Amino acid sequence: MHTQVTTKQVKQLDRVIIRFAGDSGDGMQLTGDRFTQESAAYGNDLSTLPNFPAEIRAPQGTLPGVSSFQVHFADHDILTPGDAPDVLVAMNPAALRANLGDLPAGATIIVDTHDFSARNLTKAGYTTSPLEDESLAAYAVHPLDLTGMTVEAVKEFGLSRKDAARAKNMFALGLLSWMYGRPTESTIAFLERRFAKVEDIRDANITAYKAGWNFGETTEAFVVRYEIKPAPMAPGTYRNITGNLALAYGLIASAVRSGLPLFLGSYPITPASDILHELSKHKAFGVTTFQAEDEIAGIGAALGAAFSGGLGVTTTSGPGIALKSETIGLAVMTELPLIVIDVQRGGPSTGLPTKTEQADLLQAMFGRNGESPVPIVAPQSPGDCFDAALEAARIAVTYRTPVMLLSDGMLANGSEPWRIPELDELPEIDPEFATPGEGEFMPYEREAATLARPWAIPGTAGLEHRIGGLEKADGNGNISYDPANHDFMVRTRQAKVDRIAESLPPLEVDDPSAKDGQGAKVLVLGWGSTYGPIGAGCRRVRNAGFNVAQVHLRHLNPFPKDLGEILKRYDKVLVPEMNLGQLGLLVRSKYLVDAVGYHQVNGMPLKAAALAHAIADLVAEAEGIEVPLGVWGETVVKEHVQ
Amino acid sequence: MSTIDVPTPGMRSGIELVPTADGPQTAKEFTSDQEVRWCPGCGDYAVLKAVQGFLPDLGLRRENIVFVSGIGCSSRFPYYLDTFGMHSIHGRAPAIATGIATTRSDLSVWVVTGDGDALSIGGNHLIHALRRNINMTILLFNNRIYGLTKGQYSPTSEPGKVTKSTPMGSLDHPFNPVSLALGAEATFVARTIDSDRKHLTSVLSAAAAHRGTSLVEIYQNCPIFNDGAFDAIKDRDPSAASVIPLVDGEPIRFGPPDSSGGASYGLVRDRASGGVKVAEVAEVGEDAVLVHDSRAADPTTAFAISRLTDAGYLHRAPIGIFRQVERPTYDDLAREQIGTAREKAPGSTEDRLAALIAGGDTWTVV
């Protein structure tokens, strides 16, 4: 394949956002994923946003059937998949129509004209073809018969027309790979592996991919190709990783570091099922995956495993947490280590299964009967899911408690470059099983520092004991209905969870202006997957010349010890969330700060530009100044973000 | 989807991987220091005594025995045994026990449950434990009433039962727990009675020896809310012809002796229905009487026999082991898959973990 381009002009860009959009069956997720891998291998920083319907195959050519994959790649550190695409690749009329609203004026549209028949236009809700009227005048449109060119390119393999046309996504990928100078080796190797058993399909896909590349190089439709240099990154070995994969690896690493056999009890649910799929491949690490009859059995079996000395884990999404609540309460009462993973999606009820949201925080905090405190941790990016899993395991095992880990759909399916850690960087987790001592065994006697009770597993002579959901007497753990004992035990279970704060490092406050003694008056506080958009929003405000501080929480329960003091240092606190103000409610009630919320619950990640405006408004109020953002308030910023 | 033939391990006893006690044990050693708090006259006392008497005979180390229960009167059971135990939440004991049995092959796992716990709120977990054939024994105390919530009808109560929640009589048709278990692909299904300690103990022995899920329905009298529910069955007068005894290799005969001296009734094939019916042996001849075979591969006859249990007030019921067949257990197979995967994975765990998280496509920044 040619990689030397002499006839075309090469233009330098610092970052590009591309969205691939097509029908659910068009292979857009695969196309986006391959483009991402190529960009990762090239050394760009990147962030991705897959977006697909809950229906497996919605009616072909319709708006509900549109699936898309957005990738943002840059020559510098970036935090989000980007607010708006610079380039849209639309494989049919519905994909064009469904995504057009997100495009800023001047954006490039590459559109496959093959399916622009009257019937398909009607299905997509067009009365006239947008390629023939003036409706796309604001964009740089490249109408191309991608399907036709693909079918022509692969005809030597004698495939049916339908099978031949299916390689059109690889043609599109080849074209975009040419346009942005992506390395092609990894995709060709991937196609060779993926279709190893079906030679003609393999050859057709590789041929279509190369044909797309060559088309870019020879056609006069494209006169410019672009170069986005590798991004400077901290030294280390990197890979691209999604949140669900990082979470699965974090759980396996937790099992290896603790020496405990990993037991996953789970029931399939979007968007958490990939963790079950991944863990089921790793039995060689002693991993047991139990696909249960329901959510309740999934967590029940995990708790049984924990009682027996395993690292019990259950994975689900919000509706599953609702079903597991009673068992989480039992784990609180029996004080057994248990990791409960909620990959949040749009709610309530079945809600938006494939879209993201972070509206399960209060469910995690309070969604059980009685005073039932549960520690909560949240990852902030796809790669960070690895560390969050290890932290959940550390807390669960050290404090003998169920721990809730709140991921979300955006983290689960999104990806980013991840520096692969050395094993000795990972925390040690010591299960410290109870051993027989002098006298009667006291299953509810506590360790002074952590208030943790002994983890006494079956098979240990002398430690026979009974636990359960009824209130325990302090010390011996027998059933107790004594009023004073209940009061004491309720307070002790809470105190044990509060005690976790002693083991947490101080919060990191990101405020570049603090160095020169100036310091911001506005703090933005967030948790979970909003880390990227909040960080990008803060950078925009700083680039416009104003000050703002950012704190992002890994621990939602208990809060780090210094959070209250940090909040009080600022005149204004903004809490952006993909819910109606759940962290806001918690910090307002705990610290009596007048935190201001910024809420978006549309199933999509927060947008940096909109956040920048929300921050700017508060900066203006706090400092009594005008805060013009200029270009930094626009959806698409052409300047280089520092 | 393709399927893979999972290897069938050799058939083993239910307790063969559980460490045995160093010497003889006594019932006292298995009795905890907790005061037993069931109502006076409750059938649960008899079952507890029988289990405490039976466990020493099993010869296992106490610390390797785990009793798990749900919620209900009978679910207090684990507190009274000096083994490991968990009194869990309503209906979920089979799910929790599944995690225990799958994690540890060296434990003897027992579930204690009732008709409400196992068949109402926990019905789903029960049937799935049975089909998976997890190595555990489920003792289902059936008193045909809710006791702990004070007297509502249960999913095994006879239709028309007048209780606090059904003043005009209950409308639900009941479950027959044995039929349900057989329909759920159970490999071991038995029925016994709280008051017959000898029979109860013999069934417990067979259930513990069975590798897989053993379901033992125990007819248990609730003297407060459903007293006398099993009186007809407990009537030792053979003329009552209430108990149909199931003994392997024996013709299934019951009732008062006829002129030949044998029991006058027997179970025979019913050609009209394809099921099994009661006939007078004098009429059909001895050769027509079914010989009980709990090890028959096909559960059809066992199911047909289970249907001879009254759905309404209990006048007659088959008692004994309906079915005991060998089938690989889920937990053994799960451990075997792990073993196979480990054999195929070279290198230390740490090296394999490092290779796993690195994956294939990496790049290095210096």
mmCIF file of C-alpha atoms in Angstrom, chain A residues 34 37 39-44 46 186 193 231-241 249-250 252-253 256-257 261 263 278 282-294 296-310 326-327 330 334 336 386 417-418 420-421 423 426 440 456-470 472 477-479 481, chain B residues 19 31-34 37 61-69 71 76-104 106-107 121-129 131-132 134 330 333-345 348-366:
data_model
loop_
_atom_site.group_PDB
_atom_site.id
_atom_site.type_symbol
_atom_site.label_atom_id
_atom_site.label_comp_id
_atom_site.label_asym_id
_atom_site.label_seq_id
_atom_site.Cartn_x
_atom_site.Cartn_y
_atom_site.Cartn_z
ATOM 1 C CA ARG A 34 -10.665 0.311 14.053
ATOM 2 C CA GLN A 37 -7.002 1.614 17.237
ATOM 3 C CA SER A 39 -5.065 6.485 15.942
ATOM 4 C CA ALA A 40 -3.893 4.979 19.208
ATOM 5 C CA ALA A 41 -1.122 3.099 17.438
ATOM 6 C CA TYR A 42 -0.125 6.364 15.739
ATOM 7 C CA GLY A 43 0.265 7.991 19.141
ATOM 8 C CA ASN A 44 -2.573 10.513 19.200
ATOM 9 C CA LEU A 46 -8.033 10.179 21.900
ATOM 10 C CA SER A 186 -3.168 -3.123 12.459
ATOM 11 C CA ARG A 193 -7.671 -12.600 12.195
ATOM 12 C CA ALA A 231 0.512 13.700 21.389
ATOM 13 C CA PRO A 232 3.195 14.049 24.047
ATOM 14 C CA MET A 233 2.369 11.611 26.829
ATOM 15 C CA ALA A 234 4.033 10.538 30.052
ATOM 16 C CA PRO A 235 6.621 7.816 29.449
ATOM 17 C CA GLY A 236 5.273 4.303 29.531
ATOM 18 C CA THR A 237 3.667 1.607 27.457
ATOM 19 C CA TYR A 238 0.146 2.406 26.320
ATOM 20 C CA ARG A 239 -2.851 0.634 24.905
ATOM 21 C CA ASN A 240 -6.355 1.707 24.032
ATOM 22 C CA ILE A 241 -8.980 0.435 26.496
ATOM 23 C CA TYR A 249 -9.029 -6.400 34.255
ATOM 24 C CA GLY A 250 -9.146 -4.463 37.522
ATOM 25 C CA ILE A 252 -8.822 -9.914 37.922
ATOM 26 C CA ALA A 253 -5.906 -7.855 39.217
ATOM 27 C CA VAL A 256 -4.407 -11.834 41.923
ATOM 28 C CA ARG A 257 -3.233 -9.174 44.388
ATOM 29 C CA PRO A 261 -10.624 -16.621 43.911
ATOM 30 C CA PHE A 263 -16.519 -15.173 41.820
ATOM 31 C CA GLU A 278 -14.783 -10.699 29.517
ATOM 32 C CA HIS A 282 -10.316 -15.809 32.198
ATOM 33 C CA LYS A 283 -10.937 -19.027 34.080
ATOM 34 C CA ALA A 284 -7.184 -19.655 34.080
ATOM 35 C CA PHE A 285 -6.983 -16.941 36.760
ATOM 36 C CA GLY A 286 -9.353 -18.999 38.902
ATOM 37 C CA VAL A 287 -12.290 -16.819 37.887
ATOM 38 C CA THR A 288 -15.761 -18.340 38.252
ATOM 39 C CA THR A 289 -18.526 -16.617 36.302
ATOM 40 C CA PHE A 290 -22.033 -17.651 37.277
ATOM 41 C CA GLN A 291 -24.783 -16.468 34.936
ATOM 42 C CA ALA A 292 -27.632 -16.501 37.411
ATOM 43 C CA GLU A 293 -31.383 -16.932 36.911
ATOM 44 C CA ASP A 294 -31.942 -13.329 37.968
ATOM 45 C CA ILE A 296 -31.061 -11.428 42.991
ATOM 46 C CA ALA A 297 -29.452 -14.830 42.529
ATOM 47 C CA GLY A 298 -26.413 -13.159 40.977
ATOM 48 C CA ILE A 299 -25.660 -11.152 44.081
ATOM 49 C CA GLY A 300 -26.847 -13.960 46.387
ATOM 50 C CA ALA A 301 -24.308 -16.373 44.935
ATOM 51 C CA ALA A 302 -21.609 -13.684 45.103
ATOM 52 C CA LEU A 303 -22.391 -13.192 48.788
ATOM 53 C CA GLY A 304 -22.246 -16.960 49.317
ATOM 54 C CA ALA A 305 -18.835 -16.946 47.649
ATOM 55 C CA ALA A 306 -17.728 -14.106 49.935
ATOM 56 C CA PHE A 307 -18.891 -16.052 52.999
ATOM 57 C CA SER A 308 -16.776 -18.963 51.761
ATOM 58 C CA GLY A 309 -13.629 -16.874 51.257
ATOM 59 C CA GLY A 310 -13.976 -15.737 47.649
ATOM 60 C CA GLU A 326 -32.174 -6.550 49.909
ATOM 61 C CA THR A 327 -29.048 -8.653 49.488
ATOM 62 C CA LEU A 330 -27.746 -8.513 54.111
ATOM 63 C CA THR A 334 -23.307 -9.745 57.855
ATOM 64 C CA LEU A 336 -18.895 -9.500 54.335
ATOM 65 C CA PHE A 386 -9.074 -0.405 36.364
ATOM 66 C CA PRO A 417 -5.210 5.476 25.680
ATOM 67 C CA TRP A 418 -4.221 3.886 28.964
ATOM 68 C CA ILE A 420 -0.333 -0.056 31.328
ATOM 69 C CA PRO A 421 0.721 -0.239 34.983
ATOM 70 C CA LEU A 423 2.165 -5.035 38.720
ATOM 71 C CA LEU A 426 -0.852 -2.055 42.240
ATOM 72 C CA GLU A 440 -14.773 -18.420 72.462
ATOM 73 C CA ALA A 456 -13.946 -16.344 59.413
ATOM 74 C CA ILE A 457 -14.390 -18.768 56.567
ATOM 75 C CA PRO A 458 -15.816 -22.310 56.676
ATOM 76 C CA GLY A 459 -13.253 -25.041 57.062
ATOM 77 C CA THR A 460 -11.516 -23.259 59.953
ATOM 78 C CA ALA A 461 -11.919 -25.397 63.083
ATOM 79 C CA GLY A 462 -12.976 -23.480 66.159
ATOM 80 C CA LEU A 463 -14.538 -20.600 64.195
ATOM 81 C CA GLU A 464 -17.957 -22.187 63.635
ATOM 82 C CA HIS A 465 -20.500 -19.392 63.862
ATOM 83 C CA ARG A 466 -23.847 -18.257 62.487
ATOM 84 C CA ILE A 467 -24.562 -14.949 60.844
ATOM 85 C CA GLY A 468 -27.656 -13.539 59.206
ATOM 86 C CA GLY A 469 -29.925 -10.602 58.621
ATOM 87 C CA LEU A 470 -31.241 -10.303 62.174
ATOM 88 C CA LYS A 472 -26.367 -9.020 65.980
ATOM 89 C CA GLY A 477 -22.901 -11.901 67.027
ATOM 90 C CA ASN A 478 -25.851 -13.778 68.516
ATOM 91 C CA ILE A 479 -29.371 -12.576 67.679
ATOM 92 C CA TYR A 481 -33.337 -7.520 70.141
ATOM 93 C CA PRO B 19 -12.761 -33.707 55.209
ATOM 94 C CA THR B 31 -25.816 -28.416 69.248
ATOM 95 C CA SER B 32 -25.158 -24.680 69.603
ATOM 96 C CA ASP B 33 -25.562 -22.730 72.844
ATOM 97 C CA GLN B 34 -28.598 -20.867 71.527
ATOM 98 C CA ARG B 37 -37.446 -20.778 70.196
ATOM 99 C CA ARG B 61 -15.642 -32.160 60.262
ATOM 100 C CA ARG B 62 -18.078 -29.706 61.823
ATOM 101 C CA GLU B 63 -16.264 -26.695 60.383
ATOM 102 C CA ASN B 64 -16.818 -28.040 56.884
ATOM 103 C CA ILE B 65 -20.590 -28.116 57.208
ATOM 104 C CA VAL B 66 -22.625 -25.048 56.245
ATOM 105 C CA PHE B 67 -26.350 -24.585 56.820
ATOM 106 C CA VAL B 68 -28.015 -21.773 54.894
ATOM 107 C CA SER B 69 -31.620 -20.749 55.420
ATOM 108 C CA ILE B 71 -36.822 -16.557 56.260
ATOM 109 C CA ARG B 76 -34.025 -20.323 62.367
ATOM 110 C CA PHE B 77 -32.579 -23.822 62.070
ATOM 111 C CA PRO B 78 -28.892 -22.830 61.475
ATOM 112 C CA TYR B 79 -28.709 -20.982 64.815
ATOM 113 C CA TYR B 80 -29.226 -24.239 66.670
ATOM 114 C CA LEU B 81 -26.425 -26.182 65.000
ATOM 115 C CA ASP B 82 -22.791 -25.650 65.933
ATOM 116 C CA THR B 83 -21.574 -25.565 62.336
ATOM 117 C CA PHE B 84 -21.042 -22.645 59.975
ATOM 118 C CA GLY B 85 -24.374 -21.077 59.113
ATOM 119 C CA MET B 86 -26.149 -18.206 57.458
ATOM 120 C CA HIS B 87 -29.727 -17.130 58.169
ATOM 121 C CA SER B 88 -30.196 -15.147 54.990
ATOM 122 C CA ILE B 89 -33.137 -13.373 53.385
ATOM 123 C CA HIS B 90 -36.498 -14.534 52.188
ATOM 124 C CA GLY B 91 -36.323 -17.134 49.441
ATOM 125 C CA ARG B 92 -32.669 -16.623 48.532
ATOM 126 C CA ALA B 93 -30.953 -19.456 50.402
ATOM 127 C CA PRO B 94 -30.504 -21.677 47.291
ATOM 128 C CA ALA B 95 -28.800 -18.762 45.478
ATOM 129 C CA ILE B 96 -26.431 -18.091 48.371
ATOM 130 C CA ALA B 97 -25.735 -21.807 48.777
ATOM 131 C CA THR B 98 -24.935 -21.949 45.053
ATOM 132 C CA GLY B 99 -22.106 -19.467 45.613
ATOM 133 C CA ILE B 100 -20.838 -21.419 48.597
ATOM 134 C CA ALA B 101 -20.925 -24.828 46.917
ATOM 135 C CA THR B 102 -19.341 -23.523 43.712
ATOM 136 C CA THR B 103 -16.539 -21.717 45.540
ATOM 137 C CA ARG B 104 -15.671 -24.598 47.853
ATOM 138 C CA ASP B 106 -14.688 -29.156 50.605
ATOM 139 C CA LEU B 107 -17.968 -28.114 52.213
ATOM 140 C CA ILE B 121 -40.859 -15.850 47.198
ATOM 141 C CA GLY B 122 -37.947 -18.141 46.346
ATOM 142 C CA GLY B 123 -39.558 -20.339 43.704
ATOM 143 C CA ASN B 124 -37.242 -19.135 40.982
ATOM 144 C CA HIS B 125 -34.043 -19.939 42.866
ATOM 145 C CA LEU B 126 -35.340 -23.371 43.842
ATOM 146 C CA ILE B 127 -36.089 -24.537 40.318
ATOM 147 C CA HIS B 128 -32.814 -23.206 38.948
ATOM 148 C CA ALA B 129 -30.763 -24.827 41.704
ATOM 149 C CA ARG B 131 -31.839 -27.930 37.148
ATOM 150 C CA ARG B 132 -28.209 -26.928 37.658
ATOM 151 C CA ILE B 134 -25.594 -27.864 42.594
ATOM 152 C CA TYR B 330 -22.779 -27.519 38.058
ATOM 153 C CA LEU B 333 -18.167 -28.807 36.070
ATOM 154 C CA ALA B 334 -17.381 -25.176 36.858
ATOM 155 C CA ARG B 335 -14.291 -26.200 38.837
ATOM 156 C CA GLU B 336 -13.291 -28.545 36.077
ATOM 157 C CA GLN B 337 -13.422 -25.759 33.477
ATOM 158 C CA ILE B 338 -11.143 -23.686 35.698
ATOM 159 C CA GLY B 339 -8.790 -26.642 36.056
ATOM 160 C CA THR B 340 -8.691 -27.192 32.301
ATOM 161 C CA ALA B 341 -8.077 -23.496 31.626
ATOM 162 C CA ARG B 342 -5.250 -23.450 34.190
ATOM 163 C CA GLU B 343 -3.561 -26.485 32.649
ATOM 164 C CA LYS B 344 -3.526 -24.756 29.295
ATOM 165 C CA ALA B 345 -2.126 -21.486 30.687
ATOM 166 C CA SER B 348 3.103 -17.620 36.642
ATOM 167 C CA THR B 349 -0.136 -15.867 37.500
ATOM 168 C CA GLU B 350 1.707 -12.538 37.689
ATOM 169 C CA ASP B 351 3.254 -12.953 34.253
ATOM 170 C CA ARG B 352 -0.089 -13.918 32.780
ATOM 171 C CA LEU B 353 -1.769 -10.917 34.415
ATOM 172 C CA ALA B 354 0.873 -8.573 33.015
ATOM 173 C CA ALA B 355 0.397 -10.087 29.552
ATOM 174 C CA LEU B 356 -3.383 -9.869 29.839
ATOM 175 C CA ILE B 357 -3.605 -6.203 30.709
ATOM 176 C CA ALA B 358 -0.983 -5.280 28.108
ATOM 177 C CA GLY B 359 -3.026 -6.913 25.334
ATOM 178 C CA GLY B 360 -1.807 -7.006 21.742
ATOM 179 C CA ASP B 361 -1.746 -3.451 20.403
ATOM 180 C CA THR B 362 0.581 -1.309 22.501
ATOM 181 C CA TRP B 363 2.910 1.623 21.896
ATOM 182 C CA THR B 364 5.666 2.998 24.027
ATOM 183 C CA VAL B 365 6.358 6.611 24.864
ATOM 184 C CA VAL B 366 9.888 7.364 26.051
#
